[in-house]
Amino acid sequence: MTSSDTTGAADREPHGPAETAARREQAVRAAVRQGLVGPADPVIGLLDVAGIRASAAGLRAAFEEVTAPGTPVLHAFAVKAASLVPVLALLADEGLGCEVASPGELALARAAGVPPSRIVLDSPAKSVAELREALALGVAVNADNAEELARIDALVRAAPVASPLGLRVNPQVGGGTIDALSTATETSKFGVPLRDEGARAWLVRAFLDRPWLTRLHAHVGSQGIPPELMARGVRETYELAEEINDAAGQRRITTLDIGGGLSVNFASDREHPTHREYARTLRHAVPGLFDGRYGLVTEFGRSLLARHGTVLARVEYAKTAGSRPIAVTHAGAQLATRTVFAPDSWPLRVAAFDAEGRPKTGPVVEQDIAGPCCFAGDLVARGRPLPRLESGDLAALLDTGAYYFSNHFAYNSLPRPAVHGFVRTSRGMRFALVRPAQTLDEIVAESGGDRPGALRSI
């Protein structure tokens, strides 16, 4: 029924909106036929392996088109977007590294076989222990602030360090449509604020005093940030690097980490903006970035994975309230947390399938798609026009390949669902288990189940 042998020509398929949608529909039908989803397993995640490979290849090609031959470029996937070891290993096969922001994410990258030379550690709150481990491994580290840089000073004095070391700046170019994901605002918690009084001079001196500090890092934000604003932040960082190198009289800064953050179009299967469009925007705004004098690091996440994931949830009950049809499913805030709590910023498309996994037809009616969580706002879609969903049908939450599988919200102690990768072969769809469903025993264990009397004993 399932197989872990999913590599090879089978997943090197034509890539585009129509092909992506067709594979998705075939995977839903096959998942039902093969018993991956049903009454016993009412919610699962699906990942399109061919789509993931195509996005990784497209990213590499986009930057190769604009970069001088021989320029070192590391595309470090933002692990927080899909913290699943098999996904990281698949991306590593496609030439990508990992951007990590915690000890857990670093452990996942290493478990996926990603070498330290292709890992970058970013975080605004690295402990001394985290820094020491990263430097011992040879992982690249971007310091977030002056205090962290002082900690690194002490570690560098204490022992030889092979890690590439950089400093994150906040170019303060402004925010996008989602405040919480805009990291280059005037008061952002990330990086050294470039426009604050005295900051630019301090940054130049910090690099002049530290020959081992060779990288600059900036990340303007992610969803809701227009490519032109991202490019402005990169240009500000590039200009600072030029200033520092001029002051040093040599190429002190050798690598620019330009972050990731390309937005995803959640309104349709059309991919816009593309990595190619963004690379060309960067070339126009910062031509010197690509002339070979600087190595490059990128940190894309959502834009690589979102399009290639689907949450498939069984409709447990169909009901009405105030004449409004409501489909009660097993996918709600525990998976689509941002969508439930901030629906205007994180709308999801929903596709309707019948109990056999076929696209549902029939009259379209406005209906709510509800989740299983025990609060009234647990709705992934409100008044959504769809063929009316009935008990046993399937609601598919589209474009959920990034964040929706790796940021589980354990409300009501709902278990994490199984995630399956799929490829289309001449014999039909083949599935590989990426992550098994969380068991009730595991929920109990992580909730202190082995020490029920702990509070009685004190």
Coordinates of C-alpha atoms in Angstrom, one line a residue:
M1 CA 0.0 0.0 0.0
T2 CA 2.8 2.4 0.8
S3 CA 6.4 2.6 -0.2
S4 CA 9.5 4.6 0.9
D5 CA 11.0 4.1 -2.6
T6 CA 9.6 7.3 -4.2
T7 CA 12.7 8.7 -5.9
G8 CA 13.6 8.7 -9.6
A9 CA 12.0 9.5 -12.9
A10 CA 8.4 9.1 -11.5
D11 CA 8.6 12.4 -9.5
R12 CA 10.3 14.4 -12.3
E13 CA 7.0 15.5 -13.8
P14 CA 5.9 18.6 -15.7
H15 CA 5.3 21.3 -13.3
G16 CA 2.6 24.0 -13.5
P17 CA -0.8 24.9 -12.0
A18 CA -2.7 22.3 -14.1
E19 CA -0.3 19.5 -13.4
T20 CA -0.2 20.4 -9.6
A21 CA -4.0 20.3 -9.4
A22 CA -4.3 17.1 -11.4
R23 CA -1.8 15.3 -9.1
R24 CA -3.6 16.6 -6.1
E25 CA -6.9 15.2 -7.2
Q26 CA -5.4 11.9 -8.1
A27 CA -3.7 11.7 -4.7
V28 CA -7.0 12.3 -2.9
R29 CA -8.7 9.5 -4.7
A30 CA -5.8 7.2 -4.2
A31 CA -5.6 8.0 -0.5
V32 CA -9.2 7.0 0.0
R33 CA -8.8 3.8 -2.1
Q34 CA -5.7 2.8 -0.1
G35 CA -7.3 3.5 3.2
L36 CA -5.0 6.3 4.3
V37 CA -8.0 8.5 5.2
G38 CA -11.4 7.3 6.5
P39 CA -13.4 6.8 9.6
A40 CA -10.4 5.5 11.5
D41 CA -8.0 8.2 10.2
P42 CA -10.2 11.2 9.6
V43 CA -7.5 13.7 8.9
I44 CA -4.1 13.4 7.1
G45 CA -1.5 15.5 5.4
L46 CA -0.4 15.0 1.8
L47 CA 2.8 16.2 0.2
D48 CA 3.5 16.3 -3.5
V49 CA 7.1 15.1 -3.9
A50 CA 7.3 16.0 -7.6
G51 CA 6.1 19.5 -6.8
I52 CA 8.6 20.0 -4.0
R53 CA 11.5 18.8 -6.3
A54 CA 10.3 21.2 -9.1
S55 CA 10.2 24.2 -6.7
A56 CA 13.7 23.5 -5.4
A57 CA 15.0 23.2 -9.0
G58 CA 13.2 26.3 -10.0
L59 CA 14.8 28.3 -7.1
R60 CA 18.3 27.1 -8.1
A61 CA 17.7 28.0 -11.7
A62 CA 16.2 31.4 -10.9
F63 CA 19.4 32.5 -9.2
E64 CA 21.7 30.8 -11.6
E65 CA 20.2 32.9 -14.4
V66 CA 21.3 36.2 -12.7
T67 CA 24.5 35.2 -10.8
A68 CA 28.0 35.3 -12.2
P69 CA 29.4 31.8 -12.9
G70 CA 31.3 30.4 -10.0
T71 CA 29.5 32.4 -7.3
P72 CA 29.0 30.4 -4.2
V73 CA 25.2 30.3 -3.5
L74 CA 23.6 28.4 -0.6
H75 CA 19.8 28.1 -0.6
A76 CA 19.1 27.3 3.0
F77 CA 15.5 26.1 3.5
A78 CA 13.8 27.7 6.5
V79 CA 13.2 24.6 8.6
K80 CA 10.4 26.2 10.6
A81 CA 8.3 26.1 7.4
A82 CA 8.3 22.3 7.3
S83 CA 10.1 20.7 10.3
L84 CA 9.9 17.2 9.0
V85 CA 13.1 15.2 8.6
P86 CA 12.2 13.4 5.3
V87 CA 11.3 16.8 3.8
L88 CA 14.7 18.3 4.8
A89 CA 16.4 15.2 3.4
L90 CA 14.5 15.5 0.1
L91 CA 15.5 19.1 -0.2
A92 CA 19.1 18.3 0.6
D93 CA 19.0 15.8 -2.4
E94 CA 18.0 18.8 -4.5
G95 CA 21.0 20.8 -3.3
L96 CA 19.4 22.9 -0.5
G97 CA 20.7 23.4 3.0
C98 CA 18.9 24.4 6.1
E99 CA 18.3 27.7 8.0
V100 CA 17.6 26.8 11.6
A101 CA 16.4 28.9 14.5
S102 CA 16.5 26.6 17.6
P103 CA 18.4 23.6 19.0
G104 CA 15.4 21.5 17.8
E105 CA 15.6 22.7 14.2
L106 CA 19.4 22.1 14.2
A107 CA 18.9 18.6 15.4
L108 CA 16.3 18.0 12.7
A109 CA 18.7 19.3 10.0
R110 CA 21.5 17.0 11.3
A111 CA 19.1 14.0 11.4
A112 CA 18.3 14.7 7.7
G113 CA 22.0 14.3 6.9
V114 CA 22.5 18.0 6.1
P115 CA 26.2 18.8 6.7
P116 CA 27.1 21.6 9.0
S117 CA 28.7 23.5 6.1
R118 CA 25.2 23.9 4.7
I119 CA 23.4 24.9 7.8
V120 CA 22.8 28.5 9.0
L121 CA 21.7 29.4 12.6
D122 CA 19.5 32.4 13.0
S123 CA 17.6 33.3 16.1
P124 CA 17.0 36.4 18.2
A125 CA 17.5 34.5 21.5
K126 CA 20.5 32.1 21.2
S127 CA 21.8 30.9 24.5
V128 CA 25.5 30.5 25.2
A129 CA 25.0 26.7 25.0
E130 CA 23.4 27.0 21.5
L131 CA 26.2 29.2 20.3
R132 CA 28.9 26.9 21.7
E133 CA 27.3 23.9 20.0
A134 CA 27.0 25.6 16.6
L135 CA 30.6 26.8 16.7
A136 CA 31.8 23.4 17.6
L137 CA 30.0 21.9 14.7
G138 CA 31.1 24.5 12.2
V139 CA 27.6 25.8 11.5
A140 CA 27.3 29.3 10.2
V141 CA 26.0 31.8 12.8
N142 CA 24.4 35.2 12.3
A143 CA 24.5 37.2 15.5
D144 CA 21.4 39.2 16.2
N145 CA 22.6 42.0 18.4
A146 CA 25.5 43.6 20.2
E147 CA 25.2 41.5 23.3
E148 CA 25.2 38.3 21.3
L149 CA 28.2 39.5 19.4
A150 CA 30.0 40.0 22.7
R151 CA 29.2 36.4 23.7
I152 CA 30.6 35.2 20.4
D153 CA 33.7 37.3 21.1
A154 CA 34.3 35.3 24.2
L155 CA 33.8 32.0 22.5
V156 CA 36.1 32.9 19.6
R157 CA 38.8 33.9 22.1
A158 CA 38.4 30.6 24.0
A159 CA 38.8 28.2 21.1
P160 CA 39.4 28.1 17.4
V161 CA 36.3 28.5 15.3
A162 CA 35.6 27.3 11.8
S163 CA 32.1 28.6 11.5
P164 CA 31.3 31.4 9.1
L165 CA 30.1 34.3 11.3
G166 CA 27.9 37.2 10.5
L167 CA 25.7 39.9 11.9
R168 CA 22.0 40.6 11.3
V169 CA 20.9 44.1 10.5
N170 CA 17.4 45.5 10.4
P171 CA 17.3 47.8 7.3
Q172 CA 14.2 49.4 8.7
V173 CA 12.5 49.8 5.3
G174 CA 9.0 49.2 6.6
G175 CA 6.4 46.5 6.8
G176 CA 3.9 44.7 4.6
T177 CA 0.3 43.7 5.0
I178 CA 0.8 41.4 8.0
D179 CA 2.5 43.2 10.9
A180 CA 3.5 40.1 12.7
L181 CA 5.6 38.9 9.8
S182 CA 7.2 42.2 9.0
T183 CA 10.7 42.0 10.4
A184 CA 12.2 45.3 9.0
T185 CA 10.0 47.8 10.7
E186 CA 11.4 50.7 12.8
T187 CA 10.9 48.8 16.0
S188 CA 11.4 45.1 14.9
K189 CA 12.9 42.8 17.5
F190 CA 15.3 41.4 14.9
G191 CA 18.8 42.5 14.1
V192 CA 20.8 45.8 14.6
P193 CA 18.5 48.7 13.6
L194 CA 20.5 50.3 10.8
R195 CA 18.9 53.7 10.9
D196 CA 19.0 54.2 14.7
E197 CA 21.4 56.9 15.9
G198 CA 25.0 55.7 15.9
A199 CA 24.1 52.2 14.7
R200 CA 25.7 52.4 11.3
A201 CA 29.0 53.7 12.7
W202 CA 28.9 51.0 15.3
L203 CA 28.3 48.3 12.7
V204 CA 31.3 49.5 10.6
R205 CA 33.5 49.4 13.7
A206 CA 32.2 46.0 14.7
F207 CA 33.5 44.5 11.5
L208 CA 36.7 46.4 11.4
D209 CA 37.6 45.1 14.9
R210 CA 36.8 41.5 14.0
P211 CA 38.5 40.0 11.0
W212 CA 36.5 36.8 11.5
L213 CA 33.2 38.6 11.0
T214 CA 32.6 38.1 7.3
R215 CA 28.8 38.0 6.7
L216 CA 25.9 40.5 6.7
H217 CA 22.4 39.1 7.1
A218 CA 19.0 40.8 6.6
H219 CA 15.5 39.5 6.3
V220 CA 12.7 42.0 5.6
G221 CA 9.8 39.6 6.3
S222 CA 7.6 37.0 4.7
Q223 CA 4.0 36.7 3.7
G224 CA 2.6 40.0 2.8
I225 CA 5.9 41.7 1.9
P226 CA 6.1 42.9 -1.7
P227 CA 9.2 41.8 -3.6
E228 CA 10.1 45.5 -4.2
L229 CA 10.3 46.1 -0.4
M230 CA 12.3 42.9 0.0
A231 CA 14.7 44.2 -2.6
R232 CA 15.0 47.6 -0.9
G233 CA 16.1 45.8 2.3
V234 CA 18.7 43.8 0.4
R235 CA 20.0 46.9 -1.3
E236 CA 20.4 48.7 2.1
T237 CA 22.4 45.6 3.3
Y238 CA 24.5 45.5 0.2
E239 CA 25.4 49.2 0.5
L240 CA 26.4 48.7 4.1
A241 CA 28.7 45.8 3.0
E242 CA 30.3 48.1 0.4
E243 CA 30.9 50.8 3.0
I244 CA 32.5 48.3 5.4
N245 CA 34.7 46.8 2.8
D246 CA 35.8 50.3 1.7
A247 CA 36.6 51.3 5.3
A248 CA 38.6 48.1 5.7
G249 CA 40.5 48.5 2.5
Q250 CA 39.7 44.9 1.6
R251 CA 36.9 42.5 1.1
R252 CA 36.1 42.0 4.8
I253 CA 32.5 41.0 4.1
T254 CA 32.5 38.1 1.6
T255 CA 28.9 36.8 1.9
L256 CA 25.5 38.4 2.0
D257 CA 22.6 36.4 3.6
I258 CA 19.5 38.0 2.0
G259 CA 16.9 35.9 3.9
G260 CA 13.8 34.5 2.2
G261 CA 10.2 35.5 2.7
L262 CA 8.7 35.4 -0.8
S263 CA 4.9 35.5 -0.4
V264 CA 2.6 32.8 -1.7
N265 CA -0.6 33.4 -3.7
F266 CA -3.3 31.6 -1.6
A267 CA -6.1 32.6 -4.0
S268 CA -5.4 30.2 -6.9
D269 CA -3.1 27.6 -8.2
R270 CA -1.1 30.3 -10.1
E271 CA 2.3 30.8 -8.6
H272 CA 3.0 34.5 -8.2
P273 CA 5.4 36.0 -7.5
T274 CA 7.9 33.3 -8.6
H275 CA 11.5 32.9 -7.5
R276 CA 12.6 33.9 -11.0
E277 CA 10.6 37.1 -10.8
Y278 CA 12.1 37.9 -7.5
A279 CA 15.6 37.2 -8.6
R280 CA 15.1 39.5 -11.6
T281 CA 13.7 42.2 -9.3
L282 CA 16.9 41.9 -7.2
R283 CA 19.2 42.1 -10.2
H284 CA 17.5 45.3 -11.2
A285 CA 17.6 46.8 -7.7
V286 CA 21.0 45.6 -6.6
P287 CA 23.1 44.6 -9.7
G288 CA 26.3 44.4 -7.8
L289 CA 24.8 41.6 -5.7
F290 CA 25.3 39.1 -8.5
D291 CA 28.7 40.1 -10.0
G292 CA 30.6 37.4 -8.2
R293 CA 32.2 39.5 -5.4
Y294 CA 29.8 38.2 -2.8
G295 CA 28.7 34.7 -1.9
L296 CA 25.0 34.5 -1.4
V297 CA 22.7 32.7 1.1
T298 CA 18.9 32.6 0.8
E299 CA 16.4 31.4 3.4
F300 CA 13.2 30.6 1.5
G301 CA 10.6 28.4 3.2
R302 CA 6.9 29.0 2.6
S303 CA 7.4 29.7 -1.1
L304 CA 9.0 26.4 -1.7
L305 CA 6.5 24.1 0.2
A306 CA 3.1 25.7 0.6
R307 CA 1.8 24.9 -2.8
H308 CA 2.6 21.2 -2.4
G309 CA 0.7 20.3 0.7
T310 CA -3.0 19.4 1.3
V311 CA -4.8 18.7 4.5
L312 CA -7.5 16.1 3.9
A313 CA -10.3 16.0 6.5
R314 CA -13.3 13.8 6.7
V315 CA -16.7 15.6 7.4
E316 CA -18.0 14.0 10.5
Y317 CA -21.3 15.8 10.7
A318 CA -23.3 18.1 8.4
K319 CA -25.7 20.4 10.2
T320 CA -27.3 23.9 10.0
A321 CA -27.6 26.8 12.4
G322 CA -29.5 29.9 11.6
S323 CA -30.1 28.4 8.1
R324 CA -26.3 28.3 7.6
P325 CA -24.9 24.9 6.5
I326 CA -22.0 23.8 8.6
A327 CA -19.6 20.9 7.7
V328 CA -17.9 19.8 10.9
T329 CA -14.5 18.2 10.0
H330 CA -11.4 17.0 11.8
A331 CA -9.2 19.9 10.7
G332 CA -9.4 23.1 12.5
A333 CA -7.2 25.3 14.7
Q334 CA -4.9 22.5 15.7
L335 CA -3.6 22.5 12.1
A336 CA -4.8 25.8 10.5
T337 CA -4.0 27.9 13.5
R338 CA -3.2 31.1 11.7
T339 CA -6.2 30.7 9.4
V340 CA -8.6 30.3 12.3
F341 CA -7.3 33.1 14.4
A342 CA -6.4 35.5 11.5
P343 CA -8.7 34.5 8.6
D344 CA -8.2 37.8 6.7
S345 CA -4.5 37.4 6.6
W346 CA -4.4 33.6 6.1
P347 CA -7.3 32.5 4.0
L348 CA -7.2 29.0 2.6
R349 CA -8.9 27.5 -0.4
V350 CA -11.1 24.6 0.3
A351 CA -11.9 21.8 -2.2
A352 CA -14.8 19.5 -1.8
F353 CA -14.5 15.7 -2.5
D354 CA -17.1 13.0 -2.0
A355 CA -16.5 9.9 0.2
E356 CA -14.8 8.1 -2.7
G357 CA -12.3 10.9 -3.1
R358 CA -13.9 12.3 -6.3
P359 CA -14.3 16.1 -6.8
K360 CA -17.8 16.9 -5.5
T361 CA -20.4 18.2 -7.9
G362 CA -23.8 19.6 -7.4
P363 CA -25.4 23.0 -6.5
V364 CA -23.1 25.4 -4.8
V365 CA -24.2 26.8 -1.4
E366 CA -22.5 29.0 1.1
Q367 CA -21.4 27.0 4.1
D368 CA -19.0 27.1 7.0
I369 CA -16.2 24.6 7.3
A370 CA -15.6 23.9 10.9
G371 CA -12.9 22.1 12.9
P372 CA -13.1 19.9 15.9
C373 CA -11.8 22.3 18.5
C374 CA -14.1 23.2 21.4
F375 CA -14.6 26.9 20.8
A376 CA -17.0 28.7 18.5
G377 CA -14.4 30.4 16.3
D378 CA -12.8 27.1 15.1
L379 CA -13.7 27.7 11.4
V380 CA -11.3 27.4 8.5
A381 CA -13.8 28.9 6.1
R382 CA -16.9 31.1 6.6
G383 CA -19.7 31.3 4.1
R384 CA -17.6 29.5 1.5
P385 CA -19.5 28.7 -1.8
L386 CA -19.0 24.9 -2.4
P387 CA -21.0 21.9 -3.4
R388 CA -22.8 21.1 -0.1
L389 CA -20.6 18.8 2.0
E390 CA -22.3 15.8 3.7
S391 CA -21.2 13.4 6.4
G392 CA -18.4 11.1 5.0
D393 CA -17.3 13.7 2.4
L394 CA -13.8 15.2 2.4
A395 CA -12.8 18.8 2.8
A396 CA -9.3 19.5 1.3
L397 CA -7.4 22.5 2.7
L398 CA -5.1 23.5 -0.1
D399 CA -1.7 25.2 -0.1
T400 CA -0.9 23.8 3.3
G401 CA 2.5 22.3 2.7
A402 CA 4.3 25.0 4.8
Y403 CA 3.7 25.6 8.5
Y404 CA 0.4 23.7 8.6
F405 CA 2.2 20.4 9.3
S406 CA 5.0 21.7 11.5
N407 CA 3.2 24.1 13.9
H408 CA 0.6 21.9 15.5
F409 CA -1.5 23.6 18.2
A410 CA -2.3 20.9 20.8
Y411 CA -5.8 22.4 21.7
N412 CA -8.1 19.8 23.2
S413 CA -5.1 17.4 23.1
L414 CA -5.9 16.6 19.5
P415 CA -3.2 14.4 18.0
R416 CA -0.9 15.4 15.1
P417 CA -2.1 13.7 12.0
A418 CA -0.1 11.4 9.7
V419 CA 1.7 13.0 6.8
H420 CA 2.2 11.1 3.6
G421 CA 4.3 12.0 0.6
F422 CA 3.1 10.9 -2.8
V423 CA 4.4 10.4 -6.4
R424 CA 2.6 9.4 -9.5
T425 CA 3.9 6.4 -11.3
S426 CA 2.9 4.4 -14.3
R427 CA 1.1 2.1 -11.8
G428 CA -0.7 4.8 -10.1
M429 CA -0.1 6.9 -6.9
R430 CA 2.6 5.7 -4.5
F431 CA 2.7 6.9 -0.9
A432 CA 5.4 7.1 1.7
L433 CA 4.8 7.8 5.4
V434 CA 6.6 11.0 6.3
R435 CA 5.4 11.2 9.9
P436 CA 3.0 8.7 11.6
A437 CA -0.1 10.0 13.4
Q438 CA 0.5 10.8 17.0
T439 CA -0.9 8.2 19.3
L440 CA -3.0 8.7 22.5
D441 CA -0.3 7.1 24.5
E442 CA 2.2 9.7 23.2
I443 CA -0.2 12.5 24.1
V444 CA -0.5 11.1 27.6
A445 CA 3.3 10.6 27.9
E446 CA 4.2 14.2 26.9
S447 CA 1.6 15.5 29.3
G448 CA 3.3 13.9 32.4
G449 CA 1.4 10.6 32.2
D450 CA 4.3 8.8 33.9
R451 CA 4.0 10.9 37.1
P452 CA 0.3 11.4 38.0
G453 CA 1.1 11.8 41.6
A454 CA 3.8 14.4 41.2
L455 CA 1.8 17.3 42.7
R456 CA 0.5 15.2 45.5
S457 CA 4.0 14.6 46.8
I458 CA 5.0 18.2 47.5

